[in-house]
Amino acid sequence: MSDTILQFSQVNKSFFGVPVLKDISLEIERGQIVGLVGENGAGKSTLMNILGGVVRPDSGHMRLNDSDYAPLDPSDADQAGIAFIHQELNLFTNLSIAENFYISKFPRRGRLPILDRKRMRAEARKYLAQVDLQVSPDTLLDQLSPGERQLVEVAKAISVDARILIFDEPTTSLTARETERLFDLIARLHAAGKTIIYITHILHDVLQLADTVVVLRDGELVSSGPASTFTINRMIASMVGRDLEHLYPDRTSQPKEQVRLEVRHLFKSGIVHDINLALHQGEILGVFGLMGSGRSELAQIIFGLENYDQGEVLIDGQPATRLSPPRSVRDSVAFVTENRREEGLLMTATVADNLALVALPDYSGRLINVIKRTALSNAVRESVTSLRIKVNDAFKNPVKGLSGGNQQKVVLGKWLMTNPSILMIDEPTRGVDVGAKFEIYTIIDHIAAQGTAVLFISSEIEELMGMCDRILVMGFGEVLGAFERAQFDKEEILRTAFRENGQ
């Protein structure tokens, strides 16, 4: 048997006449970790979906373990020993861990139509131990953290003796400690001889984990080789087809004196404690914090999604009482939430309908609520053009068909159509490739240059340092420190975030 476990030969795939994979030929060696990178829309997921039996190629073929391999559906991939650990995990949160393990093959007691739950628990406990997850097999999935659910998915793959494991953006929703735990597990799987395909936009992780790097661009394989021959800059240049001299745009404006948003002694029991901040016109104010620091909850309170016990929120110097999302919209406050799929977009609606959603009142008559369709359509077209949203027909294509970067542009565009004076953005580049990140950063800089005050929440210190005028560090629901641009230092910011109890 050769060292090649998997081979793609001249694989092609088109959707609605648009080529997404073009003559992909690739060999993957047994027991390697392959870092698969590329911009959103480069064809990574389509190639892996072909491997996983989710879609079929238009032409070309695959070989697995020196035999022809042509899965008709995901069950064929399962039987072939291929496990796909998706970014959005394929688990039933209302079922227990053991039930998720055996959802397609529940063991019975002999020939009786009765589940052998004792066997289910025993076997599930054995596989959970292999991923160092010390929880009961009877635990419901919705009681677990994202990192623990990720480990359950891996344990499930181990339970079926998968030989090839595909990780698709596995660290998107994980804390730093959960990510470290996952990397330790991947190293153990690698040592056990498993072949791993690791898809991510975090290029540092690729260099840390992978033996081999494969780069796709516009459906073509443009670069591959040992990870030791790659640098971050080489991967970026291969992904986007050009060198990016810097990852962040030059700031085109400076903060003004006018304070657009002020928070005074904000307190909510168990969430935030005595928060004070002032956000100026044209300023990009970063908020950094570890998971559970209260950073997202702070934005939710300001926008009116959560109540607070004490304190005061002022918009343009005026107290904002009885905070609520409708009141915030009227006060020209916008909020791009962390979870674009579940909270930011109507996934089955068209791009145009999503863009117009918040601005609809601005395009209806004063006396009769009739939509001014021509004006609204023109505004939608202008938004698609100015934000460079890649879509064939914004008025027909659903937003779920867009890449992650273009979906994020739609979320931003939805709020920008209201011309906000204050924009709060929570993890705006999560799950977005490096090229689309630069475009989103440029949009944010342009917004600030027009006078909008931006509150930029992120778990990535580098992007806050690259984009912000100041950075606040939160932890334990408090502001633990503040850094002016001239003081930015990654290690010091991290030390501040880990400071216990703010001491």
XYZ file of C-alpha atoms in Angstrom:
503
model
C 0.000 0.000 0.000
C 1.340 3.446 -0.948
C 1.766 6.354 1.450
C -1.028 8.206 -0.376
C -4.315 7.749 1.479
C -6.432 10.122 -0.621
C -6.197 11.345 -4.186
C -8.284 13.903 -6.110
C -7.863 13.797 -9.903
C -9.143 16.646 -12.110
C -12.192 17.264 -9.924
C -14.607 19.883 -11.274
C -17.812 21.273 -9.825
C -20.178 24.080 -10.866
C -23.306 25.489 -9.252
C -25.884 27.186 -11.496
C -23.293 27.384 -14.256
C -20.657 29.031 -12.045
C -17.450 26.964 -11.686
C -16.404 26.556 -8.043
C -13.789 23.814 -8.504
C -11.543 23.695 -11.567
C -9.458 20.599 -12.304
C -8.389 19.994 -8.716
C -5.685 17.333 -8.496
C -4.247 16.675 -5.076
C -2.627 13.839 -3.133
C -2.757 13.586 0.652
C -0.284 11.404 2.488
C -1.304 8.986 5.206
C -0.924 10.320 8.755
C -0.380 13.954 7.754
C -2.029 17.142 8.970
C -2.969 19.151 5.899
C -3.748 22.845 6.358
C -6.345 23.774 3.712
C -6.602 27.545 3.297
C -8.165 30.031 0.907
C -10.546 32.946 0.867
C -14.255 32.392 1.382
C -15.588 31.110 -1.906
C -12.239 29.578 -2.901
C -13.780 26.083 -3.016
C -12.522 24.570 0.254
C -15.917 23.544 1.587
C -17.099 22.262 -1.802
C -14.021 20.046 -2.122
C -14.555 18.672 1.372
C -18.286 18.200 0.741
C -17.394 16.068 -2.276
C -15.066 14.029 -0.074
C -17.810 13.745 2.547
C -20.487 12.628 0.073
C -22.586 15.777 0.520
C -22.278 16.777 -3.153
C -21.022 14.947 -6.230
C -18.402 16.247 -8.665
C -19.342 17.090 -12.232
C -16.214 15.333 -13.459
C -13.009 13.850 -12.130
C -12.602 11.121 -9.565
C -11.165 10.224 -6.155
C -9.192 7.292 -4.805
C -9.103 6.263 -1.158
C -6.603 3.684 0.080
C -5.677 2.784 -3.514
C -9.315 2.066 -4.424
C -11.817 4.123 -6.384
C -13.970 6.228 -4.082
C -17.271 7.807 -5.183
C -19.593 8.400 -2.216
C -23.260 8.851 -3.043
C -24.165 10.322 0.344
C -22.589 11.057 3.761
C -23.275 7.513 4.985
C -20.853 6.211 2.336
C -18.186 8.562 3.714
C -18.911 7.358 7.261
C -18.446 3.744 6.224
C -15.204 4.682 4.448
C -13.824 6.125 7.687
C -14.153 9.835 6.895
C -15.446 12.148 9.632
C -16.402 15.782 8.986
C -16.300 18.000 12.070
C -18.165 21.082 10.885
C -17.843 24.670 12.068
C -21.547 24.493 12.939
C -21.551 21.154 14.720
C -23.896 18.414 13.542
C -25.203 17.562 16.980
C -28.681 17.457 18.497
C -28.562 19.806 21.485
C -31.774 18.376 22.991
C -30.288 14.875 23.180
C -27.649 13.406 25.470
C -24.039 12.793 24.495
C -24.627 9.037 24.268
C -27.738 9.514 22.123
C -25.773 11.775 19.753
C -23.097 9.087 19.445
C -25.600 6.462 18.298
C -28.211 8.578 16.538
C -27.927 6.525 13.331
C -27.282 3.095 14.885
C -28.867 2.715 18.317
C -27.794 -0.611 19.890
C -30.629 -2.918 20.957
C -31.025 -5.541 23.632
C -30.814 -8.651 21.538
C -33.647 -8.734 19.005
C -35.966 -6.673 21.158
C -36.902 -3.133 20.001
C -35.429 -1.751 23.226
C -32.377 0.497 23.377
C -29.363 -0.900 25.190
C -28.680 2.278 27.151
C -26.188 0.568 29.467
C -23.998 -0.278 26.475
C -24.481 3.217 25.023
C -23.296 4.849 28.243
C -20.331 2.504 28.677
C -19.043 2.971 25.126
C -19.666 6.733 25.133
C -17.788 7.040 28.437
C -14.809 5.208 26.893
C -14.610 7.565 23.912
C -15.136 10.673 26.038
C -12.137 9.595 28.117
C -10.025 9.509 24.952
C -10.687 13.228 24.414
C -10.304 14.027 28.138
C -13.906 15.170 28.529
C -14.957 14.327 32.069
C -18.746 14.547 31.837
C -21.552 12.040 32.096
C -22.724 10.422 28.831
C -26.263 11.363 29.933
C -25.450 15.101 29.803
C -27.580 17.025 27.332
C -25.584 18.792 24.614
C -27.160 22.188 25.386
C -25.533 22.036 28.827
C -22.033 21.956 27.317
C -19.799 24.835 26.232
C -18.874 25.182 22.524
C -15.461 23.712 23.261
C -16.962 20.686 25.002
C -19.379 20.136 22.119
C -16.398 20.207 19.764
C -14.767 17.446 21.820
C -17.975 15.400 21.678
C -17.913 15.652 17.882
C -14.297 14.428 17.841
C -15.116 11.596 20.253
C -17.976 10.597 17.965
C -15.512 10.437 15.053
C -13.169 8.266 17.123
C -16.085 5.954 17.976
C -16.525 5.049 14.296
C -12.747 4.600 13.856
C -12.468 7.425 11.337
C -9.164 7.384 9.466
C -9.532 10.847 7.953
C -10.854 13.711 10.104
C -11.823 17.032 8.530
C -11.888 20.029 10.891
C -13.731 23.042 9.424
C -12.949 26.276 11.329
C -12.928 24.379 14.647
C -11.751 27.253 16.872
C -14.278 29.883 15.756
C -16.311 29.775 18.983
C -13.656 28.494 21.376
C -11.834 30.224 24.187
C -8.032 30.285 24.212
C -7.931 27.423 26.718
C -10.443 25.353 24.721
C -8.378 25.957 21.580
C -5.228 24.773 23.337
C -7.094 21.689 24.499
C -8.272 20.973 20.955
C -4.746 21.359 19.571
C -3.443 18.876 22.145
C -6.111 16.408 21.013
C -5.236 16.919 17.333
C -1.594 16.230 18.173
C -2.599 12.944 19.845
C -4.735 11.946 16.853
C -1.806 12.767 14.587
C 0.517 10.645 16.712
C -2.000 7.775 16.467
C -1.685 7.853 12.682
C -4.895 9.662 11.793
C -4.937 11.821 8.666
C -6.293 15.309 9.382
C -7.489 18.025 7.025
C -7.609 21.324 8.909
C -9.528 24.243 7.359
C -9.080 27.651 8.965
C -8.655 31.365 8.344
C -6.239 31.646 11.271
C -2.975 31.278 9.409
C -0.803 31.145 12.542
C -2.657 27.952 13.508
C -1.835 26.401 10.136
C 1.881 26.941 10.663
C 1.605 25.595 14.208
C -0.278 22.397 13.311
C 0.192 21.402 9.680
C 2.739 19.197 7.950
C 1.531 20.311 4.519
C -0.223 23.458 3.293
C -2.690 23.519 0.382
C -3.971 26.863 -0.944
C -7.080 27.259 -3.116
C -8.031 30.444 -4.965
C -11.153 30.889 -7.100
C -11.641 27.137 -7.303
C -8.094 26.325 -8.343
C -5.182 24.779 -6.479
C -2.576 27.545 -6.632
C 0.046 26.446 -4.108
C 0.971 23.456 -1.973
C 3.980 22.030 -0.194
C 5.575 21.388 3.197
C 4.428 23.812 5.897
C 8.070 24.602 6.624
C 8.314 26.338 3.233
C 5.377 28.660 3.944
C 5.141 31.957 5.792
C 2.058 33.977 6.647
C 2.859 36.392 3.828
C 3.286 33.585 1.296
C -0.083 32.095 2.235
C -1.788 35.483 2.003
C -0.216 36.228 -1.378
C -1.322 32.810 -2.686
C -4.850 33.221 -1.311
C -5.569 36.682 -2.670
C -3.329 36.651 -5.740
C -1.342 39.660 -4.616
C 0.848 40.804 -1.755
C -0.866 42.645 1.065
C 1.737 45.099 2.312
C -0.197 45.438 5.519
C -3.252 43.746 6.941
C -4.993 46.929 8.080
C -5.835 50.130 6.186
C -4.228 53.395 7.197
C -6.522 55.409 9.448
C -7.963 58.291 7.446
C -9.338 60.359 10.324
C -8.828 61.228 13.970
C -11.414 61.230 16.793
C -13.243 64.514 17.407
C -14.020 66.116 20.756
C -17.756 65.460 20.632
C -18.788 62.494 22.788
C -21.440 60.434 21.011
C -21.852 57.643 23.570
C -21.176 57.793 27.285
C -21.665 55.109 29.908
C -21.573 56.052 33.574
C -21.277 53.560 36.454
C -23.196 50.853 34.575
C -24.010 47.859 36.743
C -25.881 44.613 36.233
C -25.604 41.927 38.879
C -23.262 39.142 37.834
C -22.609 40.691 34.413
C -20.980 44.146 34.461
C -19.732 46.246 37.380
C -19.239 50.027 37.410
C -18.488 50.402 33.688
C -17.463 53.875 32.537
C -16.572 54.806 28.973
C -16.794 57.672 26.511
C -16.904 57.123 22.741
C -16.109 60.131 20.544
C -17.245 61.107 17.076
C -15.035 59.461 14.477
C -13.314 57.264 17.064
C -12.780 53.511 16.859
C -12.742 52.327 20.463
C -11.717 48.709 20.941
C -13.008 46.439 23.681
C -10.916 43.342 24.394
C -11.608 40.610 26.885
C -11.497 36.874 27.369
C -14.610 34.736 27.138
C -16.969 35.692 29.965
C -15.416 39.129 30.464
C -18.741 40.878 29.842
C -17.699 42.593 26.612
C -20.648 41.340 24.487
C -23.112 41.820 27.335
C -22.034 45.469 27.608
C -23.020 46.115 23.983
C -26.287 44.239 24.448
C -27.162 46.452 27.434
C -26.310 49.661 25.557
C -28.474 48.572 22.612
C -31.378 47.640 24.888
C -31.308 43.875 24.467
C -30.567 43.434 28.178
C -31.692 45.420 31.203
C -29.332 46.926 33.778
C -29.665 47.593 37.496
C -27.833 50.911 37.958
C -25.998 53.536 35.967
C -26.653 55.736 32.994
C -26.285 55.627 29.205
C -26.091 58.939 27.333
C -26.467 59.465 23.574
C -25.061 62.810 22.384
C -25.143 64.037 25.964
C -28.789 63.129 26.592
C -29.772 60.328 28.998
C -31.246 57.365 27.136
C -33.950 55.980 29.383
C -35.924 52.782 28.820
C -33.361 51.354 26.422
C -34.720 49.050 23.720
C -33.671 48.096 20.174
C -36.400 50.274 18.547
C -35.332 53.218 20.719
C -31.689 52.611 19.800
C -32.511 52.569 16.093
C -34.380 55.870 16.480
C -31.336 57.264 18.325
C -29.145 56.276 15.361
C -27.402 53.437 17.211
C -26.522 50.269 15.268
C -25.385 46.888 16.583
C -23.713 44.141 14.525
C -24.049 41.059 16.721
C -21.464 38.329 17.164
C -23.572 35.551 15.607
C -24.456 36.699 12.105
C -26.254 33.492 11.090
C -28.682 33.296 14.002
C -28.945 36.943 15.066
C -27.794 39.139 12.183
C -29.381 37.696 9.054
C -32.537 36.108 7.680
C -30.658 33.298 5.966
C -33.408 32.231 3.546
C -34.336 35.814 2.585
C -32.696 37.628 -0.314
C -29.667 39.865 0.015
C -31.876 42.858 -0.815
C -34.450 42.016 1.859
C -31.697 41.666 4.478
C -30.073 44.966 3.500
C -33.394 46.816 3.634
C -34.630 45.303 6.884
C -33.706 48.023 9.400
C -34.042 50.986 7.000
C -37.607 50.179 5.879
C -39.181 53.008 7.933
C -36.937 55.506 6.109
C -38.432 54.418 2.798
C -42.123 54.467 3.707
C -44.634 57.302 3.484
C -45.316 59.514 6.506
C -49.086 59.184 6.381
C -49.471 55.836 4.644
C -46.946 53.096 5.332
C -46.320 52.243 1.696
C -42.757 51.329 0.747
C -41.090 53.594 -1.795
C -39.785 50.659 -3.776
C -37.821 52.543 -6.406
C -35.888 54.577 -3.852
C -35.318 51.497 -1.673
C -34.126 49.402 -4.625
C -31.711 52.127 -5.664
C -30.345 52.311 -2.106
C -29.884 48.538 -2.013
C -28.010 48.578 -5.334
C -25.794 51.397 -4.076
C -25.038 49.420 -0.906
C -24.154 46.268 -2.876
C -21.818 48.293 -5.094
C -20.140 50.377 -2.393
C -19.576 47.374 -0.104
C -18.479 45.186 -3.040
C -20.882 42.403 -2.085
C -20.338 39.516 -4.489
C -23.800 38.381 -5.541
C -25.315 37.645 -8.942
C -28.722 39.196 -8.196
C -29.299 40.808 -4.800
C -33.055 40.780 -5.364
C -33.253 37.051 -6.115
C -30.319 35.311 -4.400
C -30.731 34.262 -0.734
C -28.060 35.475 1.648
C -27.324 31.893 2.750
C -25.640 31.321 -0.614
C -22.967 33.966 0.008
C -19.516 33.408 1.447
C -18.908 34.323 5.097
C -17.183 37.575 4.181
C -20.017 38.681 1.929
C -22.602 37.722 4.538
C -20.763 39.932 7.013
C -20.832 42.794 4.509
C -24.599 42.354 4.256
C -24.910 42.592 8.050
C -22.849 45.792 8.029
C -24.742 47.146 5.034
C -28.078 46.551 6.755
C -27.052 48.977 9.496
C -25.142 51.410 7.301
C -28.318 52.045 5.301
C -29.632 53.772 8.452
C -26.627 56.164 8.542
C -25.857 55.471 12.227
C -24.012 57.943 14.399
C -22.917 55.101 16.716
C -21.960 51.637 15.453
C -21.234 48.755 17.817
C -19.633 45.729 16.154
C -19.023 42.436 17.951
C -16.439 40.087 16.354
C -17.045 41.526 12.843
C -14.392 39.351 11.145
C -15.024 35.998 12.837
C -14.859 33.208 10.268
C -13.842 35.652 7.519
C -10.798 35.172 5.291
C -7.864 37.597 5.197
C -8.882 39.312 1.958
C -12.445 39.935 3.125
C -11.106 41.071 6.508
C -9.149 43.858 4.825
C -12.286 44.959 2.966
C -14.315 44.990 6.201
C -11.574 46.922 8.007
C -11.593 49.460 5.162
C -15.367 49.840 5.468
C -15.059 50.421 9.229
C -12.326 53.025 8.704
C -14.485 54.779 6.106
C -17.438 54.824 8.501
C -15.319 56.413 11.234
C -13.915 58.973 8.763
C -17.487 60.057 8.053
C -17.972 60.799 11.753
C -19.564 57.609 13.046
C -18.388 56.551 16.512
C -17.399 52.867 16.444
C -17.287 50.496 19.410
C -15.202 47.545 18.154
C -15.452 44.366 20.261
C -13.031 41.568 19.433
C -11.111 38.643 20.894
C -8.271 39.251 18.417
C -5.788 41.677 19.927
C -3.991 42.140 16.612
C -7.015 43.527 14.811
C -7.824 45.883 17.670
C -4.250 47.154 17.656
C -4.414 47.537 13.884
C -7.721 49.404 13.803
C -8.425 51.226 17.046
C -7.593 54.626 18.535
C -7.923 53.254 22.061
C -8.470 49.825 23.619
C -10.387 49.054 26.804
C -9.636 45.703 28.445
C -12.504 43.982 30.235
C -12.459 41.106 32.688
C -14.853 39.845 35.345
C -17.408 42.395 34.134
C -15.088 45.332 34.805
C -12.795 47.602 32.823
C -9.348 46.445 33.956
C -7.300 48.822 31.867
C -7.231 51.351 29.015
C -4.555 51.803 26.354
C -3.956 54.746 24.052
C -2.636 53.897 20.591
C 0.926 54.844 21.497
C 0.743 52.392 24.428
C -0.466 49.354 22.455
C 1.470 46.264 23.515
C 0.048 42.776 22.976
C 1.684 41.182 26.002
C 0.652 44.000 28.322
C -2.947 43.879 27.059
C -3.050 40.132 27.671
C -1.538 40.505 31.126
C -4.214 43.062 31.943
C -6.984 40.737 30.709
C -5.710 37.864 32.893
C -5.417 40.051 35.994
C -7.464 38.367 38.672
C -10.375 40.285 40.128
C -9.048 43.470 38.591
C -6.214 43.634 41.118
